[in-house]
Coordinates of C-alpha atoms in Angstrom, one line a residue:
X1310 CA -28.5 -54.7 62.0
X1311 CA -28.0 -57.4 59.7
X1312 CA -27.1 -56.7 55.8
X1313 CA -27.9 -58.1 52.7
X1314 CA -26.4 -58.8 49.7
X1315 CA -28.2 -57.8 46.3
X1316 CA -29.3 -60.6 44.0
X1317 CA -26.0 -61.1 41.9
X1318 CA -27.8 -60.3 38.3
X1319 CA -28.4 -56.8 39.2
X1320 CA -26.1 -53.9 38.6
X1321 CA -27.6 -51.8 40.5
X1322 CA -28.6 -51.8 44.5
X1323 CA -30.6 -48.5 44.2
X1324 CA -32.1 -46.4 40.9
X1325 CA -33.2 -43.0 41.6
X1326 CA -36.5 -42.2 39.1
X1327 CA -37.5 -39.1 38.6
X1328 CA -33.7 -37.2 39.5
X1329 CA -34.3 -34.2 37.8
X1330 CA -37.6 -32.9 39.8
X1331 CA -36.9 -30.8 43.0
X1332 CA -37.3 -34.0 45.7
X1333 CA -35.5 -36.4 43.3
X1334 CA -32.5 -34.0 43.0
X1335 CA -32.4 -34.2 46.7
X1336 CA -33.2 -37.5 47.3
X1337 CA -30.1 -38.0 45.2
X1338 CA -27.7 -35.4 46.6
X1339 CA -28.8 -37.4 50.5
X1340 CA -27.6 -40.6 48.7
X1341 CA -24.7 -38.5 47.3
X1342 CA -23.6 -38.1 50.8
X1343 CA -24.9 -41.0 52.9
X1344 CA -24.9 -43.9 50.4
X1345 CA -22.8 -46.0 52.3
X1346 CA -21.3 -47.4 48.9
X1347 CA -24.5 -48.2 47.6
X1348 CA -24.5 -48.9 43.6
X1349 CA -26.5 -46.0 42.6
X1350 CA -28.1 -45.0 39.3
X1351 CA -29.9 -41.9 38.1
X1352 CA -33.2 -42.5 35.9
X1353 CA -35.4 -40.5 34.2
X1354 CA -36.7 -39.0 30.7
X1355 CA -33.7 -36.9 29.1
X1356 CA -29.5 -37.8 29.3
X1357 CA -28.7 -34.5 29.6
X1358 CA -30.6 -33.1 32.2
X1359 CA -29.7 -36.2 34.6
X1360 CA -25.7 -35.7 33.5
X1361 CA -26.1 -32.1 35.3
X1362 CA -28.3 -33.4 38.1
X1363 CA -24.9 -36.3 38.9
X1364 CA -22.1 -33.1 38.0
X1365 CA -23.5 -31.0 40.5
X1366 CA -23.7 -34.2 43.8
X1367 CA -19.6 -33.9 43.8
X1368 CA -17.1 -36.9 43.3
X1369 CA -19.3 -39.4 45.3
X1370 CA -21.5 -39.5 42.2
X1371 CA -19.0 -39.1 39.8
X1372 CA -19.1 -42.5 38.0
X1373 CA -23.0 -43.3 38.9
X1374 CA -24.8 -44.4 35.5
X1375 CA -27.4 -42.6 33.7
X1376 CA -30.3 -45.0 32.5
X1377 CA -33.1 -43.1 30.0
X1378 CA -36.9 -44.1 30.9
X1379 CA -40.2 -42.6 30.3
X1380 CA -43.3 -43.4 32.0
X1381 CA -45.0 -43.7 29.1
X1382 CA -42.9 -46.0 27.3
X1383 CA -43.1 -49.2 29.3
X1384 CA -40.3 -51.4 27.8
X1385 CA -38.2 -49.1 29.3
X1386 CA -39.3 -48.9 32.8
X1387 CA -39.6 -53.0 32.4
X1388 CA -35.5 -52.7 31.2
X1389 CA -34.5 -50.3 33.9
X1390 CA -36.2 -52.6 37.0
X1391 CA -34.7 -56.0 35.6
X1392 CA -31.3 -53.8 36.3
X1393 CA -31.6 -53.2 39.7
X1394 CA -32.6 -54.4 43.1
X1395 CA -34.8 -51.0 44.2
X1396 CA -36.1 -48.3 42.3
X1397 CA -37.2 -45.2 44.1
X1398 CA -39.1 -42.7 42.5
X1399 CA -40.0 -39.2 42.8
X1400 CA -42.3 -39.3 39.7
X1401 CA -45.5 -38.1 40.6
X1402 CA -48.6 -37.6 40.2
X1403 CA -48.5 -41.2 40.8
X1404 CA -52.6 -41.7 39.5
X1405 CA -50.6 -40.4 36.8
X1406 CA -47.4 -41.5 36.3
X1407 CA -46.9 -44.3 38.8
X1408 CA -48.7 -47.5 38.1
X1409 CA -46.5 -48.8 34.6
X1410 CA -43.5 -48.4 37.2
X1411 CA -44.9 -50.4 39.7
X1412 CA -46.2 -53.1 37.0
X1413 CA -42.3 -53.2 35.7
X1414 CA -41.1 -54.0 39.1
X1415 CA -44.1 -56.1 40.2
X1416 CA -43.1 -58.5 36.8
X1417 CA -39.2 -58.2 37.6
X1418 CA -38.7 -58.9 41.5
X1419 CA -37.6 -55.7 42.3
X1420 CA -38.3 -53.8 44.9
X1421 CA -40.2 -49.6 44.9
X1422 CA -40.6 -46.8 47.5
X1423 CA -42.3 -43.5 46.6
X1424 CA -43.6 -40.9 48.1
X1425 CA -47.6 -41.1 46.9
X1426 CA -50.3 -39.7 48.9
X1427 CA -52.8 -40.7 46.9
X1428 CA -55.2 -43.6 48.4
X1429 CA -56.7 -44.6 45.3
X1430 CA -53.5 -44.9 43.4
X1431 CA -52.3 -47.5 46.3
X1432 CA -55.6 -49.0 46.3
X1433 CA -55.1 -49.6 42.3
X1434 CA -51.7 -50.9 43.1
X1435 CA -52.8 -53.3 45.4
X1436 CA -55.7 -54.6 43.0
X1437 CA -53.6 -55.0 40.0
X1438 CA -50.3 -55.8 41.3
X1439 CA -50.1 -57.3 45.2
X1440 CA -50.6 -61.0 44.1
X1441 CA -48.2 -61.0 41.4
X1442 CA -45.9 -59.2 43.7
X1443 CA -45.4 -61.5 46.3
X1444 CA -45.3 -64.4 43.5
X1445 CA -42.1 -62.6 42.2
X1446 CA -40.9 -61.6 45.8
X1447 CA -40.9 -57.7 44.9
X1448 CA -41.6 -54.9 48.1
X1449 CA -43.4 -52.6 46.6
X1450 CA -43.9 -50.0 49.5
X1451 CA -45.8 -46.8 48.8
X1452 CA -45.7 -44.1 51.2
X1453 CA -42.1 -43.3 52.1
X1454 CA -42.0 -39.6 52.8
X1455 CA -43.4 -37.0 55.3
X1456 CA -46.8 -38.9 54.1
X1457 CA -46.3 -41.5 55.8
X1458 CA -43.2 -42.2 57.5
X1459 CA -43.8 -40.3 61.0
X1460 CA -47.5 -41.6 61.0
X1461 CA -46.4 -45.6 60.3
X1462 CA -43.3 -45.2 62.5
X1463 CA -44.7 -44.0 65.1
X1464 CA -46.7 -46.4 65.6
X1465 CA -44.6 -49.4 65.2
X1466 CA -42.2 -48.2 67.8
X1467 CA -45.7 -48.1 70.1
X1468 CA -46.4 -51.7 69.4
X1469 CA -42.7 -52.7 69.8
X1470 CA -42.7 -50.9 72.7
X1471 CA -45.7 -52.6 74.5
X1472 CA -44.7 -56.0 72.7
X1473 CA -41.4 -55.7 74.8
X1474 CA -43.0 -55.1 77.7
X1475 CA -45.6 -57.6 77.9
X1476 CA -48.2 -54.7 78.2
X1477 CA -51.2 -56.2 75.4
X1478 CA -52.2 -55.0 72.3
X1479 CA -52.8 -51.1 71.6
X1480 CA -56.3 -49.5 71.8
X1481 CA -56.8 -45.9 71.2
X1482 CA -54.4 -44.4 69.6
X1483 CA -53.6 -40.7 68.4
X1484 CA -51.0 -39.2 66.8
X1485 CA -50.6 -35.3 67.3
X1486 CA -48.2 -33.0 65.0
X1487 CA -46.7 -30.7 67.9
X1488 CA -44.9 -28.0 66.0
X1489 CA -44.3 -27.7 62.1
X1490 CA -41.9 -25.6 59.8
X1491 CA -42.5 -25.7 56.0
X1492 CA -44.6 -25.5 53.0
X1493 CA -46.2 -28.3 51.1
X1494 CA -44.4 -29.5 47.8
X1495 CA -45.9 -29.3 44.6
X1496 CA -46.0 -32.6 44.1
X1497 CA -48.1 -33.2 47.4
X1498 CA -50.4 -30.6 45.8
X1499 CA -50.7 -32.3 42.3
X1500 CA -51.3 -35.8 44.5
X1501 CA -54.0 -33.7 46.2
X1502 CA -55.8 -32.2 43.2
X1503 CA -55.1 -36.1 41.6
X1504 CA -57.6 -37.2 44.4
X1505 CA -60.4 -34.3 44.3
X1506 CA -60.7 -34.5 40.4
X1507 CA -60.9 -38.5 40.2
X1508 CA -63.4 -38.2 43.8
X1509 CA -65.6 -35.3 42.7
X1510 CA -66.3 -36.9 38.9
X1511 CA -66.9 -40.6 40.8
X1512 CA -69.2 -41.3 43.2
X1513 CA -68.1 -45.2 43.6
X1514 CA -64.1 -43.6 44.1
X1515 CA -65.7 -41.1 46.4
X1516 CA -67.7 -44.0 49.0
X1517 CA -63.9 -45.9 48.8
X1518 CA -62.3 -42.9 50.0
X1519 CA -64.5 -42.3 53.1
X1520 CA -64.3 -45.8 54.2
X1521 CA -61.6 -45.6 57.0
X1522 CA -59.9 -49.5 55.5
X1523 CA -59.6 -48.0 52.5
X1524 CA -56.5 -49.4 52.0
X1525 CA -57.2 -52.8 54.0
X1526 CA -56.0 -56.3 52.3
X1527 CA -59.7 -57.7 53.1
X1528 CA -62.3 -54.9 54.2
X1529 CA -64.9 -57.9 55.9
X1530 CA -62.1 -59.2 58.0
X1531 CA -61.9 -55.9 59.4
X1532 CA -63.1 -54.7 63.1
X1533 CA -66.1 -52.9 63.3
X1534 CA -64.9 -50.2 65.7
X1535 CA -67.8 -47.3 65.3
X1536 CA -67.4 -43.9 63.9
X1537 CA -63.6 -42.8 63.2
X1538 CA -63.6 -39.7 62.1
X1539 CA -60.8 -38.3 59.8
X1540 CA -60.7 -34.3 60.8
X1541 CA -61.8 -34.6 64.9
X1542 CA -61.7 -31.1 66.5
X1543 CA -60.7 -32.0 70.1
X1544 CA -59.4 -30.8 73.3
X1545 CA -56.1 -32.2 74.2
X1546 CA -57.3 -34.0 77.5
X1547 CA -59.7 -36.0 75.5
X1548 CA -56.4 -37.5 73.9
X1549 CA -54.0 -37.7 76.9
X1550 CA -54.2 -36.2 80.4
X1551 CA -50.6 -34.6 79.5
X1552 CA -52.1 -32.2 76.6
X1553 CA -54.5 -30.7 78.9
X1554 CA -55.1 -27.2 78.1
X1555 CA -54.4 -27.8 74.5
X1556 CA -57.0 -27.7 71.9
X1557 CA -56.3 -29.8 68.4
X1558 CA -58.5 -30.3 65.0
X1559 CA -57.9 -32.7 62.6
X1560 CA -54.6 -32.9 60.2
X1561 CA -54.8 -32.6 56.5
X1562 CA -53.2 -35.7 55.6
X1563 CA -55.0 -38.0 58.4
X1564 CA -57.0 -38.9 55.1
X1565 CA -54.4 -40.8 53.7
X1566 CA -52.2 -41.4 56.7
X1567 CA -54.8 -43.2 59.0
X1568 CA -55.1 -45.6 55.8
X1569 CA -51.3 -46.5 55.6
X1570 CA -51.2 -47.2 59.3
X1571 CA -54.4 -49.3 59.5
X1572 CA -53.2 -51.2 56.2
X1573 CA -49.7 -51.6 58.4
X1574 CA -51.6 -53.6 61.2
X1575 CA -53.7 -55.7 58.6
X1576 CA -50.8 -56.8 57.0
X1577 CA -49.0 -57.7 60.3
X1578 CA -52.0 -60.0 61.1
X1579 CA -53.5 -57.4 63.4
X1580 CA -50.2 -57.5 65.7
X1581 CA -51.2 -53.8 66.9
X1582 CA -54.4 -55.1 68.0
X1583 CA -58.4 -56.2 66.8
X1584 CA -59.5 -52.8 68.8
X1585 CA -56.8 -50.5 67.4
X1586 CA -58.4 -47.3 66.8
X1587 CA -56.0 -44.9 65.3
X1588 CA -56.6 -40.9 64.5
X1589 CA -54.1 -37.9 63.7
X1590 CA -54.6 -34.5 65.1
X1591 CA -52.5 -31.2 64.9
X1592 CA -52.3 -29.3 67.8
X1593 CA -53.9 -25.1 67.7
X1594 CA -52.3 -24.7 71.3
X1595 CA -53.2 -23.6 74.7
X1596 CA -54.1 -19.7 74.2
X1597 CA -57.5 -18.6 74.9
X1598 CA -58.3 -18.6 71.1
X1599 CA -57.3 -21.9 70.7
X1600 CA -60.6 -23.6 70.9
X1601 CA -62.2 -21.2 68.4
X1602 CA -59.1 -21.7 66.2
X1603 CA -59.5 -25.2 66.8
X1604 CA -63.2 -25.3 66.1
X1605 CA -63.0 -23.2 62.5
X1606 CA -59.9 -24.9 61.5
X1607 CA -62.1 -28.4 62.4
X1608 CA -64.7 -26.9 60.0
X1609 CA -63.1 -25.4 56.7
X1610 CA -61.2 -28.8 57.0
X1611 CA -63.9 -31.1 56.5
X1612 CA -65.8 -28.1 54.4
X1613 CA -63.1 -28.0 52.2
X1614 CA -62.7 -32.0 52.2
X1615 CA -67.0 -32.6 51.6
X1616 CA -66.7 -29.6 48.9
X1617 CA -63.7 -30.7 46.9
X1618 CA -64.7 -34.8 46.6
X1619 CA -67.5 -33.0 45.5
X1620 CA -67.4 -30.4 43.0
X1621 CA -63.7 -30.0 41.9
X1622 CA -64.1 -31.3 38.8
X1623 CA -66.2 -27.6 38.0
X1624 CA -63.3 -25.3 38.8
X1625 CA -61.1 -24.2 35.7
X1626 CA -58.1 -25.9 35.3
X1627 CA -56.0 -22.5 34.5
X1628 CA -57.4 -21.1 38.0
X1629 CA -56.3 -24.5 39.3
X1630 CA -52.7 -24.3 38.0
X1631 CA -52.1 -20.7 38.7
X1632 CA -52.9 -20.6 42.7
X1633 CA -51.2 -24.2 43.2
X1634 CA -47.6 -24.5 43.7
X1635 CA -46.1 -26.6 40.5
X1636 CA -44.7 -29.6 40.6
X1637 CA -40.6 -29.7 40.6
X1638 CA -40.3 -26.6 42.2
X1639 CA -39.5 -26.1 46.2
X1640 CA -38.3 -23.3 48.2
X1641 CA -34.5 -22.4 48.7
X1642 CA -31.9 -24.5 50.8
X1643 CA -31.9 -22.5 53.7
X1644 CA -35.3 -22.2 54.1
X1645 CA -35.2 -26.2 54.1
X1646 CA -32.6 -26.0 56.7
X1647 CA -35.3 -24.1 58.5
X1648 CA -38.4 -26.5 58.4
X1649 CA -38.4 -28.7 60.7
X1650 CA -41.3 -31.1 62.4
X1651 CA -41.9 -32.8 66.0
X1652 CA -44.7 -35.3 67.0
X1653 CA -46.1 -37.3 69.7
X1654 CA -48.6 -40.0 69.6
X1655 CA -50.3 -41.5 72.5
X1656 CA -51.5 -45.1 73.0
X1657 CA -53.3 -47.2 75.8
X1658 CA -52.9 -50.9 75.6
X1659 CA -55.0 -54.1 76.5
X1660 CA -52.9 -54.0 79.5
X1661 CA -54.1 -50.7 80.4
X1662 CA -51.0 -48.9 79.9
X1663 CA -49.9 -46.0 78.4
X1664 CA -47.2 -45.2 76.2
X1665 CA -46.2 -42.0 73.9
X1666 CA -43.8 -42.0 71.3
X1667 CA -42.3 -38.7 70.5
X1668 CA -40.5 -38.5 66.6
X1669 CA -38.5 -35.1 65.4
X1670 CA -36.6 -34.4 62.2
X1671 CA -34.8 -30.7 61.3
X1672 CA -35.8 -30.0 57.4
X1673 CA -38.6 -28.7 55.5
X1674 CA -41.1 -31.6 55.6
X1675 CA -42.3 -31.8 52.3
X1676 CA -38.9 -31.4 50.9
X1677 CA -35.5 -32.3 53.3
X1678 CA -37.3 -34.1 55.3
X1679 CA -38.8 -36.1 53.2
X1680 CA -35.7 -36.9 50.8
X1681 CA -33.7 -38.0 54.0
X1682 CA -36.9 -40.7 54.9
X1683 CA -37.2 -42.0 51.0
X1684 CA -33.2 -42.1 50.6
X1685 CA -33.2 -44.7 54.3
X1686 CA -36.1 -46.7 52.9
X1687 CA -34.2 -47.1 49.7
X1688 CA -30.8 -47.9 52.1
X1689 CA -33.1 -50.7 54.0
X1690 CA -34.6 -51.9 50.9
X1691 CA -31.0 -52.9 49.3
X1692 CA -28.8 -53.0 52.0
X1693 CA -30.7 -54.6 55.3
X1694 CA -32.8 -57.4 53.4
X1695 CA -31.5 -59.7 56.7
X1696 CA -33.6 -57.2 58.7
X1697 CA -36.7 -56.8 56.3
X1698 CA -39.9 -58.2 57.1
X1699 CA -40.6 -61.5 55.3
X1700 CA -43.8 -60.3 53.7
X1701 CA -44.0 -59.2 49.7
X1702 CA -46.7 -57.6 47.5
X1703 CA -47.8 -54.2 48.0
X1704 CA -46.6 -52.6 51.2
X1705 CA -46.7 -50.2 54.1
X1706 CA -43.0 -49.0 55.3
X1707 CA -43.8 -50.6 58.5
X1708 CA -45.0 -53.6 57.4
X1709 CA -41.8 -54.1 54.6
X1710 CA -39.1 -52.5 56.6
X1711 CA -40.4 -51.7 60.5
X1712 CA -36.9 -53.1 62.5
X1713 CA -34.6 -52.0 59.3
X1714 CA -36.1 -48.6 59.6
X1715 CA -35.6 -47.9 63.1
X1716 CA -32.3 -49.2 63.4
X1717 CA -31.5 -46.6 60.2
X1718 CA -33.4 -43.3 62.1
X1719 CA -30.6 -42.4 64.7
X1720 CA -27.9 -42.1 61.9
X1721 CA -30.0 -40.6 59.5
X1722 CA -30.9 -37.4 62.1
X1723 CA -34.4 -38.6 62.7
X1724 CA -35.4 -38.7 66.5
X1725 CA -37.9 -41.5 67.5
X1726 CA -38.2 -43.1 71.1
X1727 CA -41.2 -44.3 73.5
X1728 CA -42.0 -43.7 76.8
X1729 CA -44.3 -45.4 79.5
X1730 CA -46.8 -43.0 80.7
X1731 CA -48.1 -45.2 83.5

């Protein structure tokens, strides 16, 4: 793996935005520890809160410097970017929150990773800020947590995989979460609730939403492909003869996730393929409820999904905030140590070929997980620009950092490999 050297006008190779919030803190304390000398800085609204945060990471952090900045004060999110060569953020909702920070690095060069899940914030981020992006050079790559680093991932090692062996382009292609151990972060909830109120009060943001190239750099250069459903309820041979006996329904975040993956091969210039089809699935099991669980699961999903991009907007915001986890809070460090998550998705090439590539990481998800993913994309982002794609604007994690990322994974305790099927 090849490593860069940061522009010489920046003091910093990484900023950490948002360190005070549950993920950010982690995100931090990973860097803390796996770094690799990095020139790190902590970021966010108040001194003294983000002087406790760098006490409590131990002497690796001793000396990192605090910069003040406040989302709504954009002078100084513009005077912390021109600092630094990446700035990663854990400042969500990004709807919200995110969009002066992307402008500031957008303007300045500099390169972002965040952990959004919210479509329509990416898809503003794309309008407003890809062109200027790539004139300035900046990365700006949305995405980098459990949403949608396993998804992405996944599916670049696929077409790696098939590229390597001479085996054509891939076809049908489904991702399937195995086995999960976790809760969902407040912050994934509040990205959640970001995209129900905005959908259910909107009818236009509601029609971009459902359109499967929601995300796509130019939606009439894409395939026309037929239906592709986001919440498929589905036995497990219809996916790949080796889940038979399994029954699957749809997976929460295939909404955004199926986006981030189809904006991957776009960006690429279609290198996965014209008749990629790409779905996620999580797998009910093999007991003799499993189809019914399967089938009711299939239906409060997309119940739930019709209902709340409808009517959302109607429910009280107190009854809202009191059922909903907050944001900045998270469950205790050995119940992190706990989570854990293991994947498999299956592809069949031009070629006719088959392929499945199987990804595992120990840690909560939403939480360990996910700091350990958006602490490597901040790594690749500053440290392995040799190995960076040579694209700019508004990103995907495969697109920016696909070869950087999987040459990081082994090191950084996250399992990904592929195997021929036949």
């Amino acid at each position: 793996m090849t490593s860069g050297t940061p522009a010489p006008h920046r003091e910093f190779d990484i900023v950490v935005y948002g360190a005070t919030g549950f993920v950010g803190r982690l995100t931090a304390d990973y860097l803390a520890r796996s770094g690799g000398g990095a020139r790190i800085a902590l970021a966010g609204r108040t001194q003294d809160k983000l002087m406790a945060v760098r006490d409590s990471l131990g002497s690796a952090a001793r000396d990192w410097p605090i910069l003040t900045a406040d989302a709504s004060v954009q002078s100084s999110l513009d005077a912390m970017a021109a600092r630094t060569q990446v700035v990663i953020t854990t400042v969500g909702p990004y709807t919200r929150y995110g969009l002066p920070l992307v402008a500031a690095c957008a303007a300045a060069g500099t390169d972002y990773a965040d952990l959004t899940g919210e479509a329509m914030f990416v898809r503003k981020s794309i309008d407003d800020f890809h062109k200027q992006a790539i004139d300035t050079g900046a990365r700006i790559v949305h995405a980098c947590g459990f949403d949608s680093i396993p998804s992405d991932m996944s599916v670049f090692e696929l077409y790696r995989r098939a590229a390597q062996d001479g085996t054509g382009s891939l076809m049908d292609t489904n991702f399937v979460l195995r086995g999960f151990s976790g809760g969902v972060s407040g912050g994934t909830v509040a990205s959640m609730i970001e995209v129900f109120d905005a959908s259910s009060s909107d009818p236009e943001i509601r029609e971009v939403l459902d359109d499967p190239y929601t995300l796509t750099p130019d939606r009439a250069a894409e395939p026309e492909l037929g239906a592709q459903p986001d919440l498929p309820w589905r036995r497990g041979s219809d996916i790949a003869p080796e889940l038979a006996g399994t029954w699957t329904t749809g997976f929460a975040m295939a909404l955004y996730n199926t986006r981030i993956v189809r904006r991957s091969n776009a960006l690429q210039d279609y290198a996965y393929g014209r008749r990629f089809r790409y779905a996620e699935n999580l797998s009910v099991g093999s007991s003799r409820l499993a189809p019914l669980v399967s089938a009711v699961a299939s239906g409060a999903n997309n119940a739930a999904v019709a209902l709340g991009s409808r009517y959302f907007g109607l429910l009280p915001k107190r009854l809202v905030e009191r059922v909903v986890p907050a944001p900045g809070t998270g469950p205790s460090e050995e119940a992190r140590d706990r989570g854990y998550y293991r994947a498999e998705t299956y592809t069949t090439t031009t070629g006719g070929a088959r392929y499945m590539a199987s990804i595992s990481q120990q840690g909560d998800p939403g939480y360990k997980a996910t700091s350990v993913m958006l602490g490597e994309c901040g790594l690749a982002l500053a440290l392995d620009r040799g190995a960076l794609s040579d694209l700019r604007g508004v990103l995907t994690p495969a697109a920016a950092m696909g070869d950087a990322l999987l040459a990081r994974f082994p090191s950084a305790g996250i399992q990904l490999e592929s195997i021929r099927l036949d």
